[in-house]
mmCIF file of N, CA and C in Angstrom:
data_model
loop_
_atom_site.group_PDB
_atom_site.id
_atom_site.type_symbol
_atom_site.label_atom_id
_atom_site.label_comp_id
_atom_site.label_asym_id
_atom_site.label_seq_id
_atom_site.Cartn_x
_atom_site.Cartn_y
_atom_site.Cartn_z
ATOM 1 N N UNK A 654 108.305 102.471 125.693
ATOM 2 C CA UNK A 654 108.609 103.573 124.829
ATOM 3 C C UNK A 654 108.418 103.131 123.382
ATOM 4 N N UNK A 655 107.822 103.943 122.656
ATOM 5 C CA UNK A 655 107.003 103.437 121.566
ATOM 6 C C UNK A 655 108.321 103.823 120.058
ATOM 7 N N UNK A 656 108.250 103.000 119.308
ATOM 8 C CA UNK A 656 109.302 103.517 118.270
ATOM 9 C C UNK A 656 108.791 103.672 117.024
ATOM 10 N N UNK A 657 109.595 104.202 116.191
ATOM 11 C CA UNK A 657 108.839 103.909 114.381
ATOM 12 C C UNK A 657 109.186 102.684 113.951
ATOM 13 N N UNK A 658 108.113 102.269 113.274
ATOM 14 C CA UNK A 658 108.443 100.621 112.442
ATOM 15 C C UNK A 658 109.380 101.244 111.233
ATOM 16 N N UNK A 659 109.960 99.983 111.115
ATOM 17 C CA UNK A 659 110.752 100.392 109.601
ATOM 18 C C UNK A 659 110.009 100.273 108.345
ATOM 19 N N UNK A 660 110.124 101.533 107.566
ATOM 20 C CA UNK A 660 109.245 101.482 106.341
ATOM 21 C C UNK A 660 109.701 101.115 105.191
ATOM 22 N N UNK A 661 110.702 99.696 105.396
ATOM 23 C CA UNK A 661 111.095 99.141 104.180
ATOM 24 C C UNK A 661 110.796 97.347 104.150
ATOM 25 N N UNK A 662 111.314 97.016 102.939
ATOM 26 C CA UNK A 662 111.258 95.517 102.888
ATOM 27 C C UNK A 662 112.116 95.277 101.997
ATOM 28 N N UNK A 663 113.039 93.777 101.875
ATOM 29 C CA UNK A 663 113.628 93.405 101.376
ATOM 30 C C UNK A 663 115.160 93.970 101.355
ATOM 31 N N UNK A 664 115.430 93.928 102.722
ATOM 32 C CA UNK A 664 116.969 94.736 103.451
ATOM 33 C C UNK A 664 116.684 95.874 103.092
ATOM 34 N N UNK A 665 115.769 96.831 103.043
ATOM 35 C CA UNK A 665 115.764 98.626 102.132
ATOM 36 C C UNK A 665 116.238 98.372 100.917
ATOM 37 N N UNK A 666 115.465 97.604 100.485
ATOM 38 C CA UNK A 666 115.391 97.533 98.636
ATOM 39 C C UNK A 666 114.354 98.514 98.178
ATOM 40 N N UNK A 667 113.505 97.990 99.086
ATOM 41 C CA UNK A 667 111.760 98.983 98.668
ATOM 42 C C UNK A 667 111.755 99.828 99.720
ATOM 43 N N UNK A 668 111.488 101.026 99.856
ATOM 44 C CA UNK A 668 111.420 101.703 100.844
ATOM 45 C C UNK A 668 109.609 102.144 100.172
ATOM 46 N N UNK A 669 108.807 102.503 101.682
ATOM 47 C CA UNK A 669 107.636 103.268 101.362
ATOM 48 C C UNK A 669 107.575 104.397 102.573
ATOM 49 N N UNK A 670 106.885 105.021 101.832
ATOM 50 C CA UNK A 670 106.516 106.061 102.637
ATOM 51 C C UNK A 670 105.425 106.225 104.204
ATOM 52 N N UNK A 671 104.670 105.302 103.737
ATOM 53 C CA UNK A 671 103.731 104.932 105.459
ATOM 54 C C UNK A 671 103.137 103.497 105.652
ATOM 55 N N UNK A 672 103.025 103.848 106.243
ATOM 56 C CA UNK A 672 102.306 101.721 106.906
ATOM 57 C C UNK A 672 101.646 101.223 106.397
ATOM 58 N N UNK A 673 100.495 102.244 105.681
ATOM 59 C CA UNK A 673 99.867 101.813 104.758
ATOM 60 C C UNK A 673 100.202 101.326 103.436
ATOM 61 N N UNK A 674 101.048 102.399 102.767
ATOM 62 C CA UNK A 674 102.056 102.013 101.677
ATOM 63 C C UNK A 674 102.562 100.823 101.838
ATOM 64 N N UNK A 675 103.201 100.673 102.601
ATOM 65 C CA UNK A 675 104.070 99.235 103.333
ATOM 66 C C UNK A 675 103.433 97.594 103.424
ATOM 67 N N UNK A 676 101.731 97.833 103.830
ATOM 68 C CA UNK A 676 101.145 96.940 104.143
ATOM 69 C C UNK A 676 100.956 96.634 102.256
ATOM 70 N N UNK A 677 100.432 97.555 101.410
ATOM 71 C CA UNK A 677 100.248 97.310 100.367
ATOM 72 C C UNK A 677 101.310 96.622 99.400
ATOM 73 N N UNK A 678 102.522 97.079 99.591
ATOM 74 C CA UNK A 678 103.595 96.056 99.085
ATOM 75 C C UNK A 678 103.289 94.705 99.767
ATOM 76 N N UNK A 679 103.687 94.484 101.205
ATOM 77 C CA UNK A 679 103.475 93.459 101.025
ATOM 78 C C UNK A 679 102.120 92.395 101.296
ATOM 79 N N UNK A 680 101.421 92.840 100.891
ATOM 80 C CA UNK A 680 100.036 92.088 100.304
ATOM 81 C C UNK A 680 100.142 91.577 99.129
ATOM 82 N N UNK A 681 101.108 92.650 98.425
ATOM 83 C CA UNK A 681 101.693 92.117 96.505
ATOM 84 C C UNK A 681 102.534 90.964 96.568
ATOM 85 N N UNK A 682 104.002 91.615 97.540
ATOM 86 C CA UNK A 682 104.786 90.378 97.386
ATOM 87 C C UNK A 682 104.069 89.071 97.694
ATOM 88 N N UNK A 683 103.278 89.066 98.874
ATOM 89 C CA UNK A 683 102.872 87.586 98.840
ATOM 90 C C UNK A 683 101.392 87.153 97.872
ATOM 91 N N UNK A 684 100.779 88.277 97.327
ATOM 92 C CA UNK A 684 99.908 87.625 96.011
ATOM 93 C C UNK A 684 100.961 86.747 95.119
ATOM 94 N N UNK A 685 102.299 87.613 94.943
ATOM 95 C CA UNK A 685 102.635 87.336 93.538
ATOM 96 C C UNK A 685 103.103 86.000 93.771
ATOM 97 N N UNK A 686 103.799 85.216 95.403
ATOM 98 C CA UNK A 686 103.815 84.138 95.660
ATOM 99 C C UNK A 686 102.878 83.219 95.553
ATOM 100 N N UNK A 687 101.589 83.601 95.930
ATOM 101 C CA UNK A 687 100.304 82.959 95.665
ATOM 102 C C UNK A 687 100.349 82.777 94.407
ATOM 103 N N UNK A 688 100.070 83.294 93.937
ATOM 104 C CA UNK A 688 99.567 83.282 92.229
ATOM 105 C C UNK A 688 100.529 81.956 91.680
ATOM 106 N N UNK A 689 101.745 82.376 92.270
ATOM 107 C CA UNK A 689 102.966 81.416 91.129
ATOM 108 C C UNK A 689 102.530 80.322 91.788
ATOM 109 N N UNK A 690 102.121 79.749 93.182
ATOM 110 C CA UNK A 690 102.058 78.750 93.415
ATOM 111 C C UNK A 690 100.791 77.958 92.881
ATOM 112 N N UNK A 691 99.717 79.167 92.618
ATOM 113 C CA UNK A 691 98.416 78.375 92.281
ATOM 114 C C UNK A 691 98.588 78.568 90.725
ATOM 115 N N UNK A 692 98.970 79.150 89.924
ATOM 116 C CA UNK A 692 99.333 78.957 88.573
ATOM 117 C C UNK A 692 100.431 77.675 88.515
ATOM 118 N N UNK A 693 101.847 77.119 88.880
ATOM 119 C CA UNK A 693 102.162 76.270 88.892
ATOM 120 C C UNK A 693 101.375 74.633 88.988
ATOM 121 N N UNK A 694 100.189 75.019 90.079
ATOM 122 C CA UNK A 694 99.528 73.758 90.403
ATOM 123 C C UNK A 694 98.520 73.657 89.300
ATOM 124 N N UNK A 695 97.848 74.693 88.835
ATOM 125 C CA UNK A 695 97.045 74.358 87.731
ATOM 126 C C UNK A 695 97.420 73.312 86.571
ATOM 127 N N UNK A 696 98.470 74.484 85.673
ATOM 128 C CA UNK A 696 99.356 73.982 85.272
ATOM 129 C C UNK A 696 100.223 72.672 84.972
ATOM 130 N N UNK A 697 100.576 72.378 86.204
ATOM 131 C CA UNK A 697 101.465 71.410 86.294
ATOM 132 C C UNK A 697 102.390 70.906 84.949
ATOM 133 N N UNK A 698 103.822 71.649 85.023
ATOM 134 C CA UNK A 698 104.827 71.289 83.760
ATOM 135 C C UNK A 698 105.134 69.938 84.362
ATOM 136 N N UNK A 699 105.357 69.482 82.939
ATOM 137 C CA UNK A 699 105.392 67.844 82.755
ATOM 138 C C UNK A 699 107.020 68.276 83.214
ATOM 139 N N UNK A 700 107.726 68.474 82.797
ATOM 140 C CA UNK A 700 109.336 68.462 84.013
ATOM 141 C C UNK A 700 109.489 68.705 85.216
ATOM 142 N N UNK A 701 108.509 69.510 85.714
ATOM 143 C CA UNK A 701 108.320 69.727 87.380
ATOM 144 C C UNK A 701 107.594 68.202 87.660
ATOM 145 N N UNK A 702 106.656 67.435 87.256
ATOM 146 C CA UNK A 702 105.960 66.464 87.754
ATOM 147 C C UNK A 702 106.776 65.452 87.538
ATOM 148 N N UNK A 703 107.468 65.248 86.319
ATOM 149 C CA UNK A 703 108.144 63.767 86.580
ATOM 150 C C UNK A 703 109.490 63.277 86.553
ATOM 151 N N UNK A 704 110.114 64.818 87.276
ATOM 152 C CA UNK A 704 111.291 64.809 87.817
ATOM 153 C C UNK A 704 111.556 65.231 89.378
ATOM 154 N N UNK A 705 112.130 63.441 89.705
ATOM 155 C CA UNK A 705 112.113 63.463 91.011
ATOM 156 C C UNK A 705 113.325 64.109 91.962
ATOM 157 N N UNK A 706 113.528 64.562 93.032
ATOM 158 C CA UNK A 706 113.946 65.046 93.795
ATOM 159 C C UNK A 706 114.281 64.136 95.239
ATOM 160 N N UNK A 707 115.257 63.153 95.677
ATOM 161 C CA UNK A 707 115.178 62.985 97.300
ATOM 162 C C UNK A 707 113.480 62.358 97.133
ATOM 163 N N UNK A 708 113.867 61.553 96.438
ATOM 164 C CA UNK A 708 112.122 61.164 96.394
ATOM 165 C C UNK A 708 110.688 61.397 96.225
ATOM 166 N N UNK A 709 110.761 63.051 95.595
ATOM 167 C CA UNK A 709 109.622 63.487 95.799
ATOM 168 C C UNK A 709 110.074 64.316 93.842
ATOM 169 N N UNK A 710 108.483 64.678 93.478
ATOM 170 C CA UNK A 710 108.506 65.581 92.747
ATOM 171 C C UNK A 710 109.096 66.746 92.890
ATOM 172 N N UNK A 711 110.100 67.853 91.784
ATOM 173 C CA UNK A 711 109.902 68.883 91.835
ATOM 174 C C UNK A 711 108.937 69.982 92.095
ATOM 175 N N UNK A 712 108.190 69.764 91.538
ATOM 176 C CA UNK A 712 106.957 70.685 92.358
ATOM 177 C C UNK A 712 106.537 70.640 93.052
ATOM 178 N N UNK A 713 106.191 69.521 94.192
ATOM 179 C CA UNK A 713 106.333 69.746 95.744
ATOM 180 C C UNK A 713 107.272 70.157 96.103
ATOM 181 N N UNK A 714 108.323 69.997 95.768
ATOM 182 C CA UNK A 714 109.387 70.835 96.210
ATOM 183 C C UNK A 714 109.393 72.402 96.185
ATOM 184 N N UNK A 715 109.013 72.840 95.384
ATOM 185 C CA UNK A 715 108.519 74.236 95.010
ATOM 186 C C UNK A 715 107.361 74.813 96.284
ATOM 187 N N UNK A 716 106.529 73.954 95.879
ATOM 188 C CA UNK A 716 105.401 74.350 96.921
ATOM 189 C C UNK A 716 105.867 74.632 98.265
ATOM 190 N N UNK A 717 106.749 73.314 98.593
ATOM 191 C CA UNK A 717 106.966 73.567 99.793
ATOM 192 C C UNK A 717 108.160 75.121 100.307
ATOM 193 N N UNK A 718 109.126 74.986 99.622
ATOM 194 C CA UNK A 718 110.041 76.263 99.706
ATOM 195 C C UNK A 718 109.701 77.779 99.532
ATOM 196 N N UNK A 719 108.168 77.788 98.634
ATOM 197 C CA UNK A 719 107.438 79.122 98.722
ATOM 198 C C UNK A 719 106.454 78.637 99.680
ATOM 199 N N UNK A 720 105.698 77.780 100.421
ATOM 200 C CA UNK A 720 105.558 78.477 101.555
ATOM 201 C C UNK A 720 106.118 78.697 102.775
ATOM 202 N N UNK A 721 107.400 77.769 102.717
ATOM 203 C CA UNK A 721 108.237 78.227 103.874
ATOM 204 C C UNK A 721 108.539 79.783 103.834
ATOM 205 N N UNK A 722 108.769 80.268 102.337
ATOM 206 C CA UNK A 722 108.967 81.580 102.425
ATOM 207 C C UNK A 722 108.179 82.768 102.634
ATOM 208 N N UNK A 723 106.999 82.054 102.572
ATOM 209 C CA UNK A 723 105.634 83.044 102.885
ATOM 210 C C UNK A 723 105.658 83.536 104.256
ATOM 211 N N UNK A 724 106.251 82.004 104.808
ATOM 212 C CA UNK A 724 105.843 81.782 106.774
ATOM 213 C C UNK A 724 106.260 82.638 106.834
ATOM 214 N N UNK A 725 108.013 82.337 106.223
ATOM 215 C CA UNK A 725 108.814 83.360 106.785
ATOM 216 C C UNK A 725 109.451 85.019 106.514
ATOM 217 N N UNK A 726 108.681 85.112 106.031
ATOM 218 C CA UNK A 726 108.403 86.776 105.630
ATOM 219 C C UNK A 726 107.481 87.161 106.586
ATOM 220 N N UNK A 727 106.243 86.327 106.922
ATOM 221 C CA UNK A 727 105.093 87.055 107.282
ATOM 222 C C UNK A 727 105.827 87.122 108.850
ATOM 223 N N UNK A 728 106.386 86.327 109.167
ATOM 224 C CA UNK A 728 106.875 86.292 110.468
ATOM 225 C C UNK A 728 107.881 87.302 110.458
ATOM 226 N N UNK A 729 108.585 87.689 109.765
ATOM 227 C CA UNK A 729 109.807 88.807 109.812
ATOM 228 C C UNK A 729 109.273 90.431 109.380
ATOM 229 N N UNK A 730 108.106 90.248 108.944
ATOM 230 C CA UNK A 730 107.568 91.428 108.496
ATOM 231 C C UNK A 730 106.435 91.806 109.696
ATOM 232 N N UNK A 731 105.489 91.419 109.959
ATOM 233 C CA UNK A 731 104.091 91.110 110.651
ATOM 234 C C UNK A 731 104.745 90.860 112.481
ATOM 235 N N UNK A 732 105.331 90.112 112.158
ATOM 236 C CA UNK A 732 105.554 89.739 113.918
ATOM 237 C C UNK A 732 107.181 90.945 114.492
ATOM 238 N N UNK A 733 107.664 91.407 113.632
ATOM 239 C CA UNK A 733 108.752 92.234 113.745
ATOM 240 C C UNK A 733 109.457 91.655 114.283
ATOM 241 N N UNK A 734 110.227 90.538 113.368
ATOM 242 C CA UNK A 734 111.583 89.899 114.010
ATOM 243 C C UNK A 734 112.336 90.712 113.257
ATOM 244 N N UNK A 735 112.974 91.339 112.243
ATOM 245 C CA UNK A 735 113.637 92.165 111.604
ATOM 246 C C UNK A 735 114.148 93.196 112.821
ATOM 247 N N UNK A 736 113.222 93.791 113.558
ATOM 248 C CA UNK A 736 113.960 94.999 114.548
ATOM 249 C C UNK A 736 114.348 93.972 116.023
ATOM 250 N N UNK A 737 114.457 92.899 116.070
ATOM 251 C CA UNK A 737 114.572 92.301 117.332
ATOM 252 C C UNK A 737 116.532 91.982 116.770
ATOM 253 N N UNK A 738 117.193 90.970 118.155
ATOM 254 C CA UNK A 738 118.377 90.806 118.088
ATOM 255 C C UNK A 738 118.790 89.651 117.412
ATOM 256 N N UNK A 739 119.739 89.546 116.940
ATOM 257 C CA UNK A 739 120.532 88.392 116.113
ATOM 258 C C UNK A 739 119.999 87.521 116.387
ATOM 259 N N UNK A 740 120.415 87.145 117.645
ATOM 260 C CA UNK A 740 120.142 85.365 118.545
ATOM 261 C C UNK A 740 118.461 85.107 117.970
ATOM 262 N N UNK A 741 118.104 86.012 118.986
ATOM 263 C CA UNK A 741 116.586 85.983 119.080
ATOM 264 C C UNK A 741 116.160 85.477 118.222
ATOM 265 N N UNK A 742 116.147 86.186 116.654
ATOM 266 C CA UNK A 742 116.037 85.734 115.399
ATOM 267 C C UNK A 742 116.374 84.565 114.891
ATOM 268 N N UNK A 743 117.590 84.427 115.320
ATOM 269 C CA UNK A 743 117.804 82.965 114.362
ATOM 270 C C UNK A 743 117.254 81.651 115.532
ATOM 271 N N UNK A 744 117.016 82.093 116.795
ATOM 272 C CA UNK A 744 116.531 81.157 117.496
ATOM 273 C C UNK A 744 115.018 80.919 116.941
ATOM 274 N N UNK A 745 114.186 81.484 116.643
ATOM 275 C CA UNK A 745 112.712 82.089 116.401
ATOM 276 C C UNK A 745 113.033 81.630 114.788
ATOM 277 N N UNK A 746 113.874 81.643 114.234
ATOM 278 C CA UNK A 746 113.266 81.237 112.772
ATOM 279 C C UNK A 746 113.715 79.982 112.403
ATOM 280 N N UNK A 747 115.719 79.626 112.969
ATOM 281 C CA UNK A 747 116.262 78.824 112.320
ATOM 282 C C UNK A 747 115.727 77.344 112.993
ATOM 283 N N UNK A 748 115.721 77.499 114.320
ATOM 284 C CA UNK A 748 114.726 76.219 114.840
ATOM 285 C C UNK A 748 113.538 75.088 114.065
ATOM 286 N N UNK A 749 112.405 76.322 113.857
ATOM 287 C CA UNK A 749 111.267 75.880 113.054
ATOM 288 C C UNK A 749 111.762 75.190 111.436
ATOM 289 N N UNK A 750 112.554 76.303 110.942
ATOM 290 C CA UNK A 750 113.176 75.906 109.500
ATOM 291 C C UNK A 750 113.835 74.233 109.691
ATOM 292 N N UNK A 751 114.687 74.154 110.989
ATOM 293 C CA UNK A 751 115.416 72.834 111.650
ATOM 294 C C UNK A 751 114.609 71.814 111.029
ATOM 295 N N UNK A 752 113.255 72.002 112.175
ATOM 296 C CA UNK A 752 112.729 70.550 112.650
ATOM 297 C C UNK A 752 111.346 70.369 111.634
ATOM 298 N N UNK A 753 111.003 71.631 110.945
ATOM 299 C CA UNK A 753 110.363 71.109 109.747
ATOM 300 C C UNK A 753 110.953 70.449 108.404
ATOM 301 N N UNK A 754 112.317 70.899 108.216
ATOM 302 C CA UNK A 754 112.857 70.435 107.222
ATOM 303 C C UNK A 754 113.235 69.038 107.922
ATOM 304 N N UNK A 755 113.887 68.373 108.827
ATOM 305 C CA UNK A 755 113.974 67.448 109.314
ATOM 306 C C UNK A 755 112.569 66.213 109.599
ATOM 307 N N UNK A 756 111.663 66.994 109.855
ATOM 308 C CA UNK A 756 110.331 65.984 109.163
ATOM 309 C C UNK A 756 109.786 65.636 108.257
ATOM 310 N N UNK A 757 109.922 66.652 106.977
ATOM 311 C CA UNK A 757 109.837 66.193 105.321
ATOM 312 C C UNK A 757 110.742 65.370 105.470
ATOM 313 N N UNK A 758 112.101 64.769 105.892
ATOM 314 C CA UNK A 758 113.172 64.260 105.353
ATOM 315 C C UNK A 758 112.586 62.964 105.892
ATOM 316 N N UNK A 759 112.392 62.673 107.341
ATOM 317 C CA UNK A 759 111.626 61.885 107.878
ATOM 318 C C UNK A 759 110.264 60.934 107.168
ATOM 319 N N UNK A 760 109.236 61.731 106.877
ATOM 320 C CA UNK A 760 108.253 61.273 106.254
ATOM 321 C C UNK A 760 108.742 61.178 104.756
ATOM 322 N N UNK A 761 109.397 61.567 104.111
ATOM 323 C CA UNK A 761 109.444 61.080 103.033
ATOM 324 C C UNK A 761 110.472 59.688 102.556
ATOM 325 N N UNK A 762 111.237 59.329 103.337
ATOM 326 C CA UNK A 762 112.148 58.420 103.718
ATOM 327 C C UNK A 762 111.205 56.911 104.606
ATOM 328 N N UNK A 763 110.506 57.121 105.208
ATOM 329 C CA UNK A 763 109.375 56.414 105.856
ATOM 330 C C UNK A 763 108.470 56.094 104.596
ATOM 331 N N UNK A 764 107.834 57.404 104.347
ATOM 332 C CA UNK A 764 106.668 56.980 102.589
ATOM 333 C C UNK A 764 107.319 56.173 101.544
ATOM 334 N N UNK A 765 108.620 56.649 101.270
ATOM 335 C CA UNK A 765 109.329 55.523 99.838
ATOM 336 C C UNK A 765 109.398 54.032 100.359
ATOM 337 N N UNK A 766 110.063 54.012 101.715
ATOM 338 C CA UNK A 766 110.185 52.560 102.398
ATOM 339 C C UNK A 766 108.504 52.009 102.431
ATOM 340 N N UNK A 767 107.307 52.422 102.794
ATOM 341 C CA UNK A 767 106.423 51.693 102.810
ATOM 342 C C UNK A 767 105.510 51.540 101.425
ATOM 343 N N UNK A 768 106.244 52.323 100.611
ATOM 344 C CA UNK A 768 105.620 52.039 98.976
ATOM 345 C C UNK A 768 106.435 51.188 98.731
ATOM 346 N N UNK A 769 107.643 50.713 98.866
ATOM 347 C CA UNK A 769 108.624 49.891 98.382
ATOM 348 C C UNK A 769 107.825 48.280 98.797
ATOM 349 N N UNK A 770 107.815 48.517 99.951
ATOM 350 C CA UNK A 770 107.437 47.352 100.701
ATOM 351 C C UNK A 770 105.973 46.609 100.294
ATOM 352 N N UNK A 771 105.079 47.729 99.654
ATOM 353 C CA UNK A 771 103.799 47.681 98.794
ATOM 354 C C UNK A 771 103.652 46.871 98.078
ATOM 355 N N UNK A 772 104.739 47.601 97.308
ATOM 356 C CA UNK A 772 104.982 47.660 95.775
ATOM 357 C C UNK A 772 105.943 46.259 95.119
ATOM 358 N N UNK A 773 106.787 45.711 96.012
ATOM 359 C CA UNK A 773 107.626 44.656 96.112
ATOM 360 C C UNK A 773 107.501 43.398 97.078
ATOM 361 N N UNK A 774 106.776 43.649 97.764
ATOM 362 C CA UNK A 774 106.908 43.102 98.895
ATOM 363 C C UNK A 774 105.617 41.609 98.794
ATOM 364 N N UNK A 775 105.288 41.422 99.772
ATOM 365 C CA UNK A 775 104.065 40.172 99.716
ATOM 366 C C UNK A 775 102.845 40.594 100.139
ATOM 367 N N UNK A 776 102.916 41.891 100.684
ATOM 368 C CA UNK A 776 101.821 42.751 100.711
ATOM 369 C C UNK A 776 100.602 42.995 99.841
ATOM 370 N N UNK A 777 99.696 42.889 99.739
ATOM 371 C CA UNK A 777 99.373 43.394 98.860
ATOM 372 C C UNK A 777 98.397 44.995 98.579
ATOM 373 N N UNK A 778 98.080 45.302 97.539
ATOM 374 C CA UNK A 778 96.953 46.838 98.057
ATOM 375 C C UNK A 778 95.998 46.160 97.752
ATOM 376 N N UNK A 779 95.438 46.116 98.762
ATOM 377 C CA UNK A 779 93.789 46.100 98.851
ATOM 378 C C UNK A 779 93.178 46.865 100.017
ATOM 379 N N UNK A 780 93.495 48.650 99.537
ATOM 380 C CA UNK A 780 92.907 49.279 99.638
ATOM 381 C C UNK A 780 91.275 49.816 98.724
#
């Protein structure tokens, strides 16, 4: 049994009038994500680059949190987890969010230890 999609985004912040309308918002919202991310990288502010974070630049940090948010829009908008059930949802989103954020933490904790070891160590680069 076939239903109506919901013709809003952002909890019924934006409401539109048809699917089409709908698709056109969000084609914007995620340009305007694009844009900030590829204007940021152009760019690059000297306080985003040489202020570190948990080991990493601020602006990877950035990068990475707008496109987690891209994923996860396109997945809540596009794949219609929004009209599905609680569980479902947070099984389907909070998982992925889990074990990707748990592998940046991973690899970047692994990368400082083997620059350390580089960088200090008896190693040398001769790459």
């Amino acid at each position: 049994m076939a239903h109506d999609h919901k013709l809003e985004i952002f909890r019924g912040l934006v409401k539109f009038k048809s699917n089409i309308s709908k698709i056109w918002g969000v084609l914007i919202f995620l340009s305007i994500i694009t844009t900030i991310e590829v204007v940021l990288g152009i760019i690059r502010p000297a306080f985003l680059v040489e202020t570190s974070f948990l080991g990493m630049h601020l602006l990877n940090w950035i990068f990475i949190i707008l496109t987690l948010v891209k994923a996860y829009y396109i997945a809540w908008d596009f794949m219609h987890l929004r009209d599905e059930k609680t569980a479902l949802r947070r099984v389907i989103v909070w998982t992925p969010i889990f074990l990707v954020s748990y592998l940046i933490f991973i690899l970047l904790f692994e990368a400082d230890y083997i620059h350390e070891v580089y960088k200090e160590g008896f190693i040398k680069w001769n790459f």
